[in-house]
Protein backbone atom coordinates (compact mmCIF):
# COMPACT_ATOMS: atom_id res chain seq x y z
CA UNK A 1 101.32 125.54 61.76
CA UNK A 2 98.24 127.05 60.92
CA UNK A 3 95.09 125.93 63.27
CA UNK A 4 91.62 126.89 61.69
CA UNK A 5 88.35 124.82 62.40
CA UNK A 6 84.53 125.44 62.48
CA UNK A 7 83.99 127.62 65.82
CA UNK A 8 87.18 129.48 65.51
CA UNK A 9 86.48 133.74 65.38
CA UNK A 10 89.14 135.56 63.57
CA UNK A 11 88.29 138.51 61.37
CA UNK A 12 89.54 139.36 57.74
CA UNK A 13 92.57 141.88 57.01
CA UNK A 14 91.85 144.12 53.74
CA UNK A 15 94.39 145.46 51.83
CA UNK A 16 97.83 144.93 50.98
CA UNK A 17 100.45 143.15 52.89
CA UNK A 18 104.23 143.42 53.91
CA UNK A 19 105.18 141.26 51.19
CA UNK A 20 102.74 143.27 49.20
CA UNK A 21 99.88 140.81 48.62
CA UNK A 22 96.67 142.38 47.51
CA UNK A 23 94.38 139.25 48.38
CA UNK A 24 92.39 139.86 52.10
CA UNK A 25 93.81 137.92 54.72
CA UNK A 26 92.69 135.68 57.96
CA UNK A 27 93.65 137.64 61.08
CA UNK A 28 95.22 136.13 64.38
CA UNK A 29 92.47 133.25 66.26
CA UNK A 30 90.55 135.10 69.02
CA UNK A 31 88.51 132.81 70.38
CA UNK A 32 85.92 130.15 70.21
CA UNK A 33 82.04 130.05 69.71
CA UNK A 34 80.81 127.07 71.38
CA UNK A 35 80.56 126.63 75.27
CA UNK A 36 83.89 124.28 75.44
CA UNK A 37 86.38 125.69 77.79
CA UNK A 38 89.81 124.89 78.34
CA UNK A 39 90.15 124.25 82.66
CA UNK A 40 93.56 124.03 83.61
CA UNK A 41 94.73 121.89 80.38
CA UNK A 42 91.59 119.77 80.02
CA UNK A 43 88.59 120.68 77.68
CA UNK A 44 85.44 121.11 79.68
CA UNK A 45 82.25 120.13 77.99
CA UNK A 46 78.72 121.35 79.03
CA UNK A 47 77.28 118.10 78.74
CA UNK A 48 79.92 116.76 80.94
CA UNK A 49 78.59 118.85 83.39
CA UNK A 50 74.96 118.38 83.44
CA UNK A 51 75.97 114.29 83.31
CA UNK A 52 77.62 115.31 86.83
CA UNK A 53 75.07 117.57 88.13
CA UNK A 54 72.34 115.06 87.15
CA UNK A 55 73.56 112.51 89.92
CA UNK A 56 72.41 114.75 92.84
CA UNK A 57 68.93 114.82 92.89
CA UNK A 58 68.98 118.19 95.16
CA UNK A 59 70.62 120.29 92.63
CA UNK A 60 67.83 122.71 91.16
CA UNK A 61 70.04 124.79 88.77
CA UNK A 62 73.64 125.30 88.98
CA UNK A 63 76.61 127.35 87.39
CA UNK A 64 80.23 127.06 86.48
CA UNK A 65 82.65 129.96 86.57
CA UNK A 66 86.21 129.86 85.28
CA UNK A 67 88.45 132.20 86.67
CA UNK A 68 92.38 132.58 86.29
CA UNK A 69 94.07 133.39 89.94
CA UNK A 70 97.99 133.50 90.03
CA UNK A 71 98.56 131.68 86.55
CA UNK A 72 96.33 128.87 87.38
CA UNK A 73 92.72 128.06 86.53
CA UNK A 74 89.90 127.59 88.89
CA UNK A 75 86.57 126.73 88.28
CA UNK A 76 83.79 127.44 90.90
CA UNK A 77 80.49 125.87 90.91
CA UNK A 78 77.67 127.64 92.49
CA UNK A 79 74.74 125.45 92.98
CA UNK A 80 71.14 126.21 94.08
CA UNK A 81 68.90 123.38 95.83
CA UNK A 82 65.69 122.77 95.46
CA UNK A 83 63.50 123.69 97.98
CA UNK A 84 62.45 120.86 100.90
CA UNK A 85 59.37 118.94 99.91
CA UNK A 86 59.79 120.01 96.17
């Protein structure tokens, strides 16, 4: 099964093949471009996020970080509060 969709980086392969194909060809997927990310199974959306974040009225900026610890994903959020009488 081959999996290629808008967002996708790969990178092209020049020259000939084992089977001694001349046309270039699509390397291995590397990674994404956009902001999704994949938490422990589930796709993460930014907008999800800010929807969340927007619900506490204290939040002033905030950031998510997802880490890998012992074959498992974590993701931290570090938040910043606005100051009193802001």
């Amino acid at each position: 099964m081959i999996r290629f969709a808008t967002g996708d980086l790969s990178y092209l392969i020049k020259g000939s093949c084992p089977l001694r194909r001349t046309s270039m060809r699509l390397g291995k997927i590397m990674g994404r471009t956009d902001q999704v990310t994949k938490v422990y199974g589930i796709f993460i959306h930014p907008w999800q996020v800010d929807e969340v974040m927007a619900r506490f009225p204290l939040v002033a900026n905030f950031q998510i970080v997802v880490t890998r610890k012992d074959y498992r994903d974590e993701m931290t959020i570090y938040i910043e509060l606005k100051e009193e009488g802001a």
